[in-house]
mmCIF file of C-alpha atoms and ligand atoms in Angstrom:
data_model
loop_
_atom_site.group_PDB
_atom_site.id
_atom_site.type_symbol
_atom_site.label_atom_id
_atom_site.label_comp_id
_atom_site.label_asym_id
_atom_site.label_seq_id
_atom_site.Cartn_x
_atom_site.Cartn_y
_atom_site.Cartn_z
ATOM 1 C CA MET A 968 -32.277 -14.254 12.835
ATOM 2 C CA LYS A 969 -28.478 -12.764 12.433
ATOM 3 C CA ARG A 970 -28.358 -10.366 9.336
ATOM 4 C CA ILE A 971 -25.236 -9.315 8.337
ATOM 5 C CA GLY A 972 -23.716 -7.240 5.086
ATOM 6 C CA MET A 973 -20.538 -7.564 4.016
ATOM 7 C CA LEU A 974 -18.853 -5.078 0.909
ATOM 8 C CA THR A 975 -15.052 -4.893 -0.555
ATOM 9 C CA SER A 976 -14.130 -1.046 -1.619
ATOM 10 C CA GLY A 977 -11.217 0.702 -3.020
ATOM 11 C CA GLY A 978 -8.577 -1.052 -5.498
ATOM 12 C CA ASP A 979 -8.928 -4.692 -5.564
ATOM 13 C CA CYS A 980 -6.543 -6.969 -4.941
ATOM 14 C CA GLN A 981 -5.865 -10.294 -3.980
ATOM 15 C CA GLY A 982 -7.326 -12.238 -0.580
ATOM 16 C CA LEU A 983 -10.593 -9.997 -0.803
ATOM 17 C CA ASN A 984 -12.710 -13.304 -1.988
ATOM 18 C CA SER A 985 -10.674 -15.625 0.987
ATOM 19 C CA THR A 986 -11.293 -13.235 3.695
ATOM 20 C CA LEU A 987 -15.043 -13.098 2.459
ATOM 21 C CA ARG A 988 -14.731 -16.675 2.856
ATOM 22 C CA GLY A 989 -12.881 -16.563 6.003
ATOM 23 C CA VAL A 990 -16.079 -14.611 7.565
ATOM 24 C CA ALA A 991 -18.583 -15.982 5.740
ATOM 25 C CA LYS A 992 -17.561 -19.655 6.904
ATOM 26 C CA ALA A 993 -16.811 -19.114 10.495
ATOM 27 C CA LEU A 994 -20.319 -17.417 10.773
ATOM 28 C CA TYR A 995 -22.182 -20.272 8.990
ATOM 29 C CA GLN A 996 -20.582 -22.573 11.398
ATOM 30 C CA GLU A 997 -21.259 -20.624 14.376
ATOM 31 C CA TYR A 998 -25.284 -19.939 13.404
ATOM 32 C CA GLY A 999 -26.139 -22.641 10.708
ATOM 33 C CA ASN A 1000 -29.012 -21.835 8.975
ATOM 34 C CA ASP A 1001 -29.742 -18.662 11.757
ATOM 35 C CA ILE A 1002 -27.952 -16.427 9.432
ATOM 36 C CA GLU A 1003 -28.145 -14.172 6.365
ATOM 37 C CA ILE A 1004 -25.372 -12.769 4.620
ATOM 38 C CA TYR A 1005 -26.374 -10.142 1.980
ATOM 39 C CA GLY A 1006 -23.471 -8.900 -0.500
ATOM 40 C CA PHE A 1007 -23.390 -5.589 -1.766
ATOM 41 C CA ARG A 1008 -22.173 -4.946 -5.150
ATOM 42 C CA ASP A 1009 -18.922 -2.844 -5.822
ATOM 43 C CA GLY A 1010 -18.399 -1.634 -2.588
ATOM 44 C CA TYR A 1011 -20.154 1.325 -1.214
ATOM 45 C CA ARG A 1012 -21.823 1.812 -3.899
ATOM 46 C CA GLY A 1013 -24.348 -1.046 -3.492
ATOM 47 C CA LEU A 1014 -24.594 0.499 0.268
ATOM 48 C CA ILE A 1015 -26.033 3.718 -0.823
ATOM 49 C CA GLU A 1016 -27.879 2.489 -3.885
ATOM 50 C CA GLY A 1017 -29.234 -0.789 -1.889
ATOM 51 C CA ASP A 1018 -27.898 -2.624 -4.170
ATOM 52 C CA TYR A 1019 -27.251 -6.063 -2.948
ATOM 53 C CA ARG A 1020 -28.197 -9.870 -2.894
ATOM 54 C CA LEU A 1021 -28.912 -12.449 -0.234
ATOM 55 C CA MET A 1022 -25.356 -15.111 -0.308
ATOM 56 C CA THR A 1023 -25.796 -18.704 0.261
ATOM 57 C CA SER A 1024 -22.746 -20.969 1.948
ATOM 58 C CA ARG A 1025 -22.551 -22.246 -2.379
ATOM 59 C CA ASP A 1026 -21.131 -18.439 -3.002
ATOM 60 C CA PHE A 1027 -18.296 -18.523 -0.444
ATOM 61 C CA SER A 1028 -16.671 -22.305 -1.869
ATOM 62 C CA GLY A 1029 -13.866 -22.206 -4.452
ATOM 63 C CA ILE A 1030 -12.897 -18.814 -3.993
ATOM 64 C CA LEU A 1031 -9.929 -19.256 -1.619
ATOM 65 C CA THR A 1032 -7.499 -18.818 -4.257
ATOM 66 C CA ILE A 1033 -9.680 -16.778 -6.725
ATOM 67 C CA GLY A 1034 -8.128 -13.447 -7.427
ATOM 68 C CA GLY A 1035 -10.034 -9.769 -7.368
ATOM 69 C CA THR A 1036 -13.405 -9.544 -5.708
ATOM 70 C CA ILE A 1037 -16.787 -11.597 -6.059
ATOM 71 C CA LEU A 1038 -18.522 -8.711 -4.875
ATOM 72 C CA GLY A 1039 -16.659 -6.090 -7.049
ATOM 73 C CA THR A 1040 -15.608 -3.168 -5.867
ATOM 74 C CA SER A 1041 -15.467 1.060 -6.767
ATOM 75 C CA ARG A 1042 -13.900 3.836 -5.376
ATOM 76 C CA GLN A 1043 -16.402 6.343 -3.463
ATOM 77 C CA PRO A 1044 -13.668 9.130 -1.709
ATOM 78 C CA PHE A 1045 -14.382 9.706 1.802
ATOM 79 C CA LYS A 1046 -14.202 13.406 1.073
ATOM 80 C CA ASN A 1047 -17.740 13.600 -0.836
ATOM 81 C CA MET A 1048 -19.608 11.771 1.597
ATOM 82 C CA LYS A 1049 -20.893 14.016 3.433
ATOM 83 C CA ASP A 1050 -21.919 16.249 0.162
ATOM 84 C CA PRO A 1051 -25.263 16.719 -0.134
ATOM 85 C CA ASP A 1052 -26.624 15.669 -3.283
ATOM 86 C CA GLU A 1053 -29.234 17.927 -5.128
ATOM 87 C CA ASN A 1054 -32.744 17.106 -2.667
ATOM 88 C CA GLY A 1055 -29.981 17.197 0.431
ATOM 89 C CA VAL A 1056 -29.366 13.884 1.132
ATOM 90 C CA THR A 1057 -25.300 12.471 1.254
ATOM 91 C CA LYS A 1058 -24.005 9.558 0.717
ATOM 92 C CA CYS A 1059 -23.281 8.613 4.109
ATOM 93 C CA ASP A 1060 -27.287 9.607 4.984
ATOM 94 C CA LYS A 1061 -28.135 6.790 2.095
ATOM 95 C CA MET A 1062 -25.954 4.188 3.570
ATOM 96 C CA VAL A 1063 -27.372 4.634 7.156
ATOM 97 C CA LYS A 1064 -30.835 4.210 5.619
ATOM 98 C CA THR A 1065 -30.192 1.085 3.897
ATOM 99 C CA TYR A 1066 -28.307 -0.418 6.979
ATOM 100 C CA LYS A 1067 -31.265 0.689 8.775
ATOM 101 C CA ASP A 1068 -33.914 -0.349 6.348
ATOM 102 C CA MET A 1069 -32.737 -3.823 5.835
ATOM 103 C CA GLU A 1070 -31.818 -4.319 10.101
ATOM 104 C CA LEU A 1071 -28.479 -5.408 9.966
ATOM 105 C CA ASP A 1072 -27.158 -6.841 12.654
ATOM 106 C CA CYS A 1073 -23.651 -5.659 11.532
ATOM 107 C CA LEU A 1074 -22.084 -4.123 8.003
ATOM 108 C CA VAL A 1075 -18.101 -6.374 7.220
ATOM 109 C CA ILE A 1076 -16.084 -3.719 5.338
ATOM 110 C CA LEU A 1077 -13.156 -4.851 3.133
ATOM 111 C CA GLY A 1078 -11.016 -2.041 2.705
ATOM 112 C CA GLY A 1079 -7.934 0.489 2.898
ATOM 113 C CA ASN A 1080 -7.508 3.716 4.176
ATOM 114 C CA GLY A 1081 -10.073 5.993 2.521
ATOM 115 C CA THR A 1082 -12.687 2.879 3.085
ATOM 116 C CA THR A 1083 -11.642 2.458 7.090
ATOM 117 C CA LYS A 1084 -12.333 6.393 7.405
ATOM 118 C CA SER A 1085 -15.653 6.155 5.985
ATOM 119 C CA ALA A 1086 -15.948 2.902 8.236
ATOM 120 C CA ASN A 1087 -15.604 4.862 11.107
ATOM 121 C CA MET A 1088 -17.700 7.408 9.588
ATOM 122 C CA LEU A 1089 -20.485 4.873 9.073
ATOM 123 C CA ARG A 1090 -19.606 3.966 13.180
ATOM 124 C CA GLU A 1091 -20.028 7.408 14.353
ATOM 125 C CA GLU A 1092 -23.311 7.059 13.004
ATOM 126 C CA GLY A 1093 -24.582 4.318 14.769
ATOM 127 C CA CYS A 1094 -23.982 1.419 12.755
ATOM 128 C CA ASN A 1095 -22.139 -1.563 14.049
ATOM 129 C CA VAL A 1096 -19.302 -2.078 11.731
ATOM 130 C CA ILE A 1097 -16.269 -4.505 11.744
ATOM 131 C CA SER A 1098 -13.234 -3.489 9.039
ATOM 132 C CA LEU A 1099 -10.573 -5.883 7.630
ATOM 133 C CA PRO A 1100 -7.234 -4.011 6.510
ATOM 134 C CA LYS A 1101 -6.856 -4.581 2.848
ATOM 135 C CA THR A 1102 -4.171 -3.161 0.520
ATOM 136 C CA ILE A 1103 -1.023 -3.882 -1.229
ATOM 137 C CA ASP A 1104 0.117 -1.000 0.325
ATOM 138 C CA ASN A 1105 0.415 -2.364 3.796
ATOM 139 C CA ASP A 1106 0.067 1.281 4.654
ATOM 140 C CA LEU A 1107 -2.916 0.607 7.538
ATOM 141 C CA TRP A 1108 -2.081 1.704 10.629
ATOM 142 C CA GLY A 1109 -2.847 -0.391 13.748
ATOM 143 C CA THR A 1110 -1.813 -3.845 11.911
ATOM 144 C CA ASP A 1111 1.708 -5.272 11.438
ATOM 145 C CA MET A 1112 -0.175 -6.557 7.992
ATOM 146 C CA THR A 1113 -2.402 -5.684 5.383
ATOM 147 C CA PHE A 1114 -3.727 -8.717 2.973
ATOM 148 C CA GLY A 1115 -2.753 -8.805 -0.386
ATOM 149 C CA TYR A 1116 0.705 -6.763 0.661
ATOM 150 C CA GLN A 1117 2.944 -10.690 0.797
ATOM 151 C CA THR A 1118 1.212 -11.418 -2.662
ATOM 152 C CA ALA A 1119 2.293 -8.122 -4.526
ATOM 153 C CA MET A 1120 5.667 -8.470 -2.785
ATOM 154 C CA ASP A 1121 5.813 -11.717 -5.054
ATOM 155 C CA ILE A 1122 5.019 -10.095 -8.002
ATOM 156 C CA ALA A 1123 7.130 -7.363 -7.670
ATOM 157 C CA THR A 1124 10.202 -9.146 -6.268
ATOM 158 C CA ASP A 1125 9.364 -11.513 -9.768
ATOM 159 C CA VAL A 1126 9.381 -8.716 -11.683
ATOM 160 C CA ILE A 1127 12.762 -7.313 -10.409
ATOM 161 C CA ASP A 1128 14.092 -11.194 -10.288
ATOM 162 C CA LYS A 1129 13.000 -11.123 -14.499
ATOM 163 C CA ILE A 1130 14.225 -8.337 -15.588
ATOM 164 C CA HIS A 1131 17.850 -8.577 -14.197
ATOM 165 C CA SER A 1132 18.545 -11.239 -17.471
ATOM 166 C CA THR A 1133 17.896 -8.639 -19.545
ATOM 167 C CA ALA A 1134 19.680 -5.943 -17.664
ATOM 168 C CA THR A 1135 22.595 -7.812 -17.856
ATOM 169 C CA SER A 1136 22.429 -8.414 -21.317
ATOM 170 C CA HIS A 1137 22.187 -5.369 -22.617
ATOM 171 C CA SER A 1138 24.635 -3.407 -20.055
ATOM 172 C CA ARG A 1139 21.082 -1.333 -18.886
ATOM 173 C CA VAL A 1140 20.111 0.145 -16.446
ATOM 174 C CA PHE A 1141 16.139 -0.600 -15.653
ATOM 175 C CA VAL A 1142 13.469 1.614 -13.449
ATOM 176 C CA VAL A 1143 11.025 -0.774 -11.968
ATOM 177 C CA GLU A 1144 8.341 1.458 -10.688
ATOM 178 C CA ILE A 1145 6.315 -0.354 -7.953
ATOM 179 C CA MET A 1146 2.916 0.570 -6.770
ATOM 180 C CA GLY A 1147 2.699 2.729 -3.545
ATOM 181 C CA HIS A 1148 1.592 6.441 -3.214
ATOM 182 C CA GLY A 1149 1.647 7.404 0.151
ATOM 183 C CA ALA A 1150 4.392 4.769 1.533
ATOM 184 C CA GLY A 1151 7.215 2.306 0.362
ATOM 185 C CA TRP A 1152 6.816 -0.373 1.855
ATOM 186 C CA LEU A 1153 5.957 -2.229 -1.380
ATOM 187 C CA THR A 1154 9.297 -1.114 -3.418
ATOM 188 C CA LEU A 1155 11.360 -1.407 0.072
ATOM 189 C CA THR A 1156 10.973 -5.431 0.687
ATOM 190 C CA SER A 1157 10.371 -6.181 -2.702
ATOM 191 C CA GLY A 1158 13.376 -4.169 -3.720
ATOM 192 C CA ILE A 1159 15.444 -5.912 -1.199
ATOM 193 C CA ALA A 1160 14.037 -9.483 -2.143
ATOM 194 C CA GLY A 1161 14.614 -8.700 -5.790
ATOM 195 C CA GLY A 1162 18.509 -7.306 -5.430
ATOM 196 C CA ALA A 1163 17.822 -3.863 -6.325
ATOM 197 C CA ASP A 1164 20.648 -1.501 -5.974
ATOM 198 C CA ILE A 1165 18.703 1.376 -5.747
ATOM 199 C CA ILE A 1166 15.164 1.889 -3.942
ATOM 200 C CA LEU A 1167 13.150 4.883 -3.674
ATOM 201 C CA ILE A 1168 10.109 5.640 -1.269
ATOM 202 C CA PRO A 1169 8.072 8.749 -0.572
ATOM 203 C CA GLU A 1170 9.650 8.546 3.141
ATOM 204 C CA ILE A 1171 13.289 9.482 1.675
ATOM 205 C CA PRO A 1172 13.207 12.162 -0.631
ATOM 206 C CA TYR A 1173 16.041 11.249 -3.361
ATOM 207 C CA SER A 1174 18.645 13.241 -5.156
ATOM 208 C CA LEU A 1175 19.548 12.536 -8.905
ATOM 209 C CA GLU A 1176 22.916 13.661 -8.386
ATOM 210 C CA ALA A 1177 22.941 10.673 -5.601
ATOM 211 C CA VAL A 1178 21.519 8.207 -7.739
ATOM 212 C CA CYS A 1179 23.806 8.911 -10.764
ATOM 213 C CA ARG A 1180 26.992 8.565 -8.482
ATOM 214 C CA THR A 1181 25.937 5.361 -7.134
ATOM 215 C CA LEU A 1182 25.318 4.179 -10.816
ATOM 216 C CA GLU A 1183 28.440 5.537 -11.433
ATOM 217 C CA ALA A 1184 30.151 3.853 -8.646
ATOM 218 C CA ARG A 1185 28.989 0.730 -9.659
ATOM 219 C CA ARG A 1186 29.831 0.993 -13.258
ATOM 220 C CA LYS A 1187 33.399 1.243 -12.187
ATOM 221 C CA ARG A 1188 33.111 -1.794 -9.784
ATOM 222 C CA GLY A 1189 32.261 -3.632 -12.914
ATOM 223 C CA HIS A 1190 29.006 -4.120 -12.523
ATOM 224 C CA THR A 1191 27.427 -3.739 -15.874
ATOM 225 C CA PHE A 1192 24.269 -3.309 -15.270
ATOM 226 C CA SER A 1193 21.599 -1.455 -12.528
ATOM 227 C CA ILE A 1194 18.103 -1.760 -11.268
ATOM 228 C CA ILE A 1195 16.048 0.706 -9.489
ATOM 229 C CA ALA A 1196 13.037 0.440 -7.442
ATOM 230 C CA VAL A 1197 11.039 3.359 -7.434
ATOM 231 C CA ALA A 1198 7.479 3.531 -5.872
ATOM 232 C CA GLU A 1199 5.116 5.514 -7.665
ATOM 233 C CA GLY A 1200 5.040 7.964 -5.000
ATOM 234 C CA ALA A 1201 8.741 8.473 -4.406
ATOM 235 C CA ILE A 1202 10.052 12.180 -4.333
ATOM 236 C CA SER A 1203 12.998 14.447 -5.142
ATOM 237 C CA LYS A 1204 14.320 16.256 -2.347
ATOM 238 C CA GLU A 1205 13.529 19.522 -4.780
ATOM 239 C CA GLU A 1206 9.703 18.166 -4.511
ATOM 240 C CA ALA A 1207 10.006 17.216 -0.858
ATOM 241 C CA ALA A 1208 10.883 21.267 0.110
ATOM 242 C CA LEU A 1209 7.549 22.372 -2.079
ATOM 243 C CA SER A 1210 4.602 22.954 -0.155
ATOM 244 C CA LYS A 1211 1.699 20.495 -1.008
ATOM 245 C CA LYS A 1212 0.211 22.964 -3.675
ATOM 246 C CA GLU A 1213 3.418 23.667 -5.183
ATOM 247 C CA PHE A 1214 3.825 19.894 -5.395
ATOM 248 C CA LYS A 1215 0.811 19.406 -6.715
ATOM 249 C CA ALA A 1216 1.151 21.864 -9.434
ATOM 250 C CA ALA A 1217 4.452 20.413 -10.154
ATOM 251 C CA ARG A 1218 3.130 16.788 -10.689
ATOM 252 C CA ALA A 1219 0.229 17.676 -12.583
ATOM 253 C CA ALA A 1220 2.868 19.920 -15.058
ATOM 254 C CA MET A 1221 4.705 17.311 -15.213
ATOM 255 C CA LYS A 1222 5.062 15.403 -19.030
ATOM 256 C CA GLU A 1223 6.211 12.097 -18.199
ATOM 257 C CA PRO A 1224 2.904 9.782 -17.467
ATOM 258 C CA SER A 1225 4.668 8.951 -13.870
ATOM 259 C CA ILE A 1226 8.041 9.146 -11.759
ATOM 260 C CA GLY A 1227 9.202 5.884 -13.196
ATOM 261 C CA PHE A 1228 10.154 7.414 -16.568
ATOM 262 C CA ARG A 1229 10.539 11.163 -15.451
ATOM 263 C CA LEU A 1230 13.636 9.750 -13.844
ATOM 264 C CA ALA A 1231 14.371 7.597 -16.333
ATOM 265 C CA ASN A 1232 14.191 10.777 -18.832
ATOM 266 C CA GLU A 1233 16.182 12.454 -16.019
ATOM 267 C CA LEU A 1234 18.937 9.799 -15.664
ATOM 268 C CA ASN A 1235 19.256 9.030 -19.831
ATOM 269 C CA SER A 1236 20.579 12.779 -20.375
ATOM 270 C CA MET A 1237 22.960 12.425 -17.192
ATOM 271 C CA CYS A 1238 24.446 9.299 -17.146
ATOM 272 C CA ASP A 1239 25.988 7.054 -20.392
ATOM 273 C CA GLN A 1240 24.586 4.162 -19.788
ATOM 274 C CA GLU A 1241 20.992 3.499 -21.512
ATOM 275 C CA VAL A 1242 17.792 4.126 -18.869
ATOM 276 C CA ARG A 1243 14.961 2.090 -19.495
ATOM 277 C CA VAL A 1244 11.589 1.556 -17.645
ATOM 278 C CA VAL A 1245 9.447 -0.919 -16.830
ATOM 279 C CA ASN A 1246 5.895 -0.802 -14.902
ATOM 280 C CA PRO A 1247 4.273 -3.609 -13.667
ATOM 281 C CA GLY A 1248 1.364 -1.335 -12.227
ATOM 282 C CA HIS A 1249 -1.561 -3.562 -11.956
ATOM 283 C CA PHE A 1250 -0.585 -6.894 -12.240
ATOM 284 C CA GLN A 1251 0.900 -6.254 -8.552
ATOM 285 C CA ARG A 1252 -2.812 -6.546 -7.860
ATOM 286 C CA GLY A 1253 -3.594 -9.308 -9.834
ATOM 287 C CA GLY A 1254 -4.101 -13.495 -9.500
ATOM 288 C CA GLY A 1255 -5.029 -15.043 -6.149
ATOM 289 C CA PRO A 1256 -3.491 -14.698 -2.857
ATOM 290 C CA ASP A 1257 -0.374 -16.679 -2.260
ATOM 291 C CA ALA A 1258 -0.420 -19.390 0.776
ATOM 292 C CA TYR A 1259 0.866 -16.553 3.530
ATOM 293 C CA ASP A 1260 -2.232 -14.275 2.159
ATOM 294 C CA ARG A 1261 -4.723 -17.016 2.669
ATOM 295 C CA VAL A 1262 -3.545 -18.024 5.928
ATOM 296 C CA LEU A 1263 -3.571 -14.344 7.135
ATOM 297 C CA THR A 1264 -7.258 -13.733 5.356
ATOM 298 C CA THR A 1265 -8.550 -16.765 7.101
ATOM 299 C CA ARG A 1266 -7.483 -15.807 10.437
ATOM 300 C CA LEU A 1267 -8.853 -11.998 9.833
ATOM 301 C CA GLY A 1268 -12.125 -13.608 8.458
ATOM 302 C CA ALA A 1269 -12.614 -16.024 11.160
ATOM 303 C CA GLY A 1270 -11.880 -12.638 13.455
ATOM 304 C CA ALA A 1271 -14.062 -10.683 12.642
ATOM 305 C CA ALA A 1272 -17.061 -13.907 13.042
ATOM 306 C CA ARG A 1273 -15.401 -14.119 16.518
ATOM 307 C CA LEU A 1274 -16.101 -10.038 16.797
ATOM 308 C CA ILE A 1275 -19.315 -10.348 15.398
ATOM 309 C CA LYS A 1276 -20.593 -13.076 18.174
ATOM 310 C CA HIS A 1277 -19.334 -10.736 21.134
ATOM 311 C CA GLN A 1278 -20.473 -7.972 19.353
ATOM 312 C CA GLN A 1279 -17.322 -6.484 19.415
ATOM 313 C CA TYR A 1280 -18.381 -3.718 17.177
ATOM 314 C CA GLY A 1281 -16.849 -0.998 15.889
ATOM 315 C CA ASN A 1282 -12.691 -2.589 15.483
ATOM 316 C CA MET A 1283 -11.045 -3.034 12.752
ATOM 317 C CA VAL A 1284 -9.995 -6.654 13.329
ATOM 318 C CA ALA A 1285 -5.642 -6.709 12.826
ATOM 319 C CA LEU A 1286 -2.374 -8.679 13.040
ATOM 320 C CA ARG A 1287 -0.094 -7.349 15.884
ATOM 321 C CA ASN A 1288 3.022 -9.563 17.026
ATOM 322 C CA ASN A 1289 1.421 -12.724 15.068
ATOM 323 C CA ASP A 1290 -1.684 -12.567 16.690
ATOM 324 C CA ILE A 1291 -5.252 -11.401 15.863
ATOM 325 C CA ILE A 1292 -6.921 -8.949 17.962
ATOM 326 C CA ALA A 1293 -9.595 -6.015 17.243
ATOM 327 C CA VAL A 1294 -8.261 -2.192 17.008
ATOM 328 C CA PRO A 1295 -11.144 0.644 17.742
ATOM 329 C CA LEU A 1296 -11.815 1.795 14.534
ATOM 330 C CA SER A 1297 -11.621 5.607 16.221
ATOM 331 C CA GLU A 1298 -7.729 4.613 16.427
ATOM 332 C CA VAL A 1299 -7.142 3.535 12.955
ATOM 333 C CA ALA A 1300 -9.289 5.610 10.940
ATOM 334 C CA GLY A 1301 -7.701 8.059 9.196
ATOM 335 C CA LYS A 1302 -4.158 7.248 10.121
ATOM 336 C CA LEU A 1303 -1.646 5.948 6.951
ATOM 337 C CA LYS A 1304 1.881 4.095 8.440
ATOM 338 C CA VAL A 1305 4.526 5.051 6.476
ATOM 339 C CA VAL A 1306 8.392 3.705 6.675
ATOM 340 C CA PRO A 1307 10.339 5.132 9.263
ATOM 341 C CA THR A 1308 13.004 6.468 8.337
ATOM 342 C CA ASP A 1309 15.304 4.600 10.636
ATOM 343 C CA ASP A 1310 13.312 1.419 9.999
ATOM 344 C CA GLN A 1311 15.529 -1.858 10.897
ATOM 345 C CA MET A 1312 14.809 -2.763 6.953
ATOM 346 C CA VAL A 1313 15.792 0.426 5.666
ATOM 347 C CA GLU A 1314 19.261 0.184 7.743
ATOM 348 C CA THR A 1315 19.251 -3.547 6.595
ATOM 349 C CA ALA A 1316 19.247 -2.368 3.461
ATOM 350 C CA ARG A 1317 22.174 0.264 3.685
ATOM 351 C CA ALA A 1318 24.141 -2.113 5.539
ATOM 352 C CA ILE A 1319 24.444 -4.295 2.626
ATOM 353 C CA GLY A 1320 25.200 -1.408 0.146
ATOM 354 C CA ILE A 1321 21.840 -0.510 -0.944
ATOM 355 C CA SER A 1322 21.449 3.146 -2.031
ATOM 356 C CA PHE A 1323 18.106 5.298 -0.922
ATOM 357 C CA GLY A 1324 19.363 8.104 -3.484
ATOM 358 C CA ASP A 1325 19.837 10.652 -0.772
ATOM 359 C CA GLY A 1326 23.220 10.727 -0.483
ATOM 360 C CA ALA A 1327 23.748 9.101 2.739
ATOM 361 C CA GLU A 1328 26.703 6.551 2.140
ATOM 362 C CA TYR A 1329 28.575 9.952 0.631
ATOM 363 C CA LYS A 1330 28.257 12.027 4.080
ATOM 364 C CA ASP A 1331 30.923 10.283 5.652
ATOM 365 C CA GLU A 1332 32.980 11.242 2.763
ATOM 366 C CA LYS A 1333 31.694 15.149 3.208
ATOM 367 C CA LYS A 1334 32.699 15.130 6.249
ATOM 368 C CA LYS A 1335 36.291 14.083 5.348
ATOM 369 C CA LYS A 1336 36.496 16.474 2.824
ATOM 370 C CA LYS A 1337 35.677 19.576 5.033
ATOM 371 C CA LYS A 1338 38.148 18.370 8.000
ATOM 372 C CA ASP A 1339 40.936 17.887 5.075
ATOM 373 C CA LYS A 1340 40.177 21.536 4.018
ATOM 374 C CA GLU A 1341 40.562 22.674 7.731
ATOM 375 C CA LYS A 1342 43.684 20.945 7.870
ATOM 376 C CA ASP A 1343 45.074 22.195 5.075
ATOM 377 C CA LYS A 1344 43.865 26.111 6.315
ATOM 378 C CA ASP A 1345 45.663 25.278 9.462
ATOM 379 C CA LYS A 1346 48.489 24.287 7.823
ATOM 380 C CA LYS A 1347 48.947 27.519 5.208
ATOM 381 C CA LYS A 1348 48.387 29.453 8.475
ATOM 382 C CA LYS A 1349 51.090 28.028 10.292
ATOM 383 C CA GLU A 1350 53.551 28.137 7.118
HETATM 384 O O1 F6P B 1353 -3.976 1.360 -3.025
HETATM 385 C C1 F6P B 1353 -4.064 0.324 -4.062
HETATM 386 C C2 F6P B 1353 -3.077 0.903 -5.344
HETATM 387 O O2 F6P B 1353 -2.880 -0.088 -5.992
HETATM 388 C C3 F6P B 1353 -1.986 1.831 -5.101
HETATM 389 O O3 F6P B 1353 -0.726 0.994 -4.731
HETATM 390 C C4 F6P B 1353 -2.031 2.656 -6.144
HETATM 391 O O4 F6P B 1353 -1.356 4.030 -6.278
HETATM 392 C C5 F6P B 1353 -3.575 2.786 -6.474
HETATM 393 O O5 F6P B 1353 -4.424 1.679 -5.514
HETATM 394 C C6 F6P B 1353 -3.919 2.386 -7.785
HETATM 395 O O6 F6P B 1353 -5.255 2.588 -7.815
HETATM 396 P P1 F6P B 1353 -6.476 2.685 -9.259
HETATM 397 O O7 F6P B 1353 -6.699 1.048 -9.737
HETATM 398 O O8 F6P B 1353 -7.667 3.135 -8.843
HETATM 399 O O9 F6P B 1353 -5.551 3.147 -10.302
#
């Protein structure tokens, strides 16, 4: 009899249920009645507290298209996992105890960066673990794609699409704030898909002057509106020059609730146009998975079951060059996949005139001005 535990941890996203379904269906197919699947409630909390239930095949029926997670989720920060409680017992100790008491063969863990770090910690503690890459941020190292990302991109794109009409009617600038603290994938791709004029991501610090200049240039060309897609983790050039501590303090002192609102306030006082903000927030994680994510999660889920069958534990199931592969958790844990500043998608966006607010489009102009000045000087000297 195989005994498998499953949990979903961290922020939810589309495709958690379809992944659970993919794993379970493939396992039931392989082992028939010779398998028990246990679902832990609210992610690592359930594993810590021994809060679980025996699932049946019926639990995994009809959930392909359902949003959220049938198991529930919670955030259990990795940094606290080894803090002892009043009895000197850590959360990590408790999880390992639950695993051993239940005599599990493997833990299947669905989550993003923090979750994967904890999954690797459990592996180091001797548990058999397989993780699956979840997050709308697409910032998990080791996989070309995380599940949830494509569906969230559809939603964020739809927001940018829809804001175009009112932006045009009122000749306004709209700042659309898109999720993603550490990486700008979602903002970059939904910005391109939605036809944003300016895209601001954490990887490319922006200058307010450059953003204003681009808005002004668009107006001069006869465009009455502009759309700025800004990642919630976007930073200005001034902020990029700060130490981690200084940056934290500066953000703590920020009076606006988020970067989108701060940007809008700043632009409102600098530009002639009215600037408004749209923040779709958790809508981006809402609802069921799109067709792409349904296929991806089914493939990843079946991939996890395959690894269990072959006892290839200690891996994350990943998508690489359209193949489902296993990547050692030790290689993945703690690594963030950010947007390379020379990524082809960044270059494509620049090539069609999308600004990243870094003033790159004005660099040649600066060089030309410098050259012209030098020429003038030479001329004057000769005279
Ligand atoms: O990691 C996914 C994510 O949606 C991020 O894009 C966002 O910054 C964060 O989670 C929000 O977390 P919470 O739901 O805890 O507010």
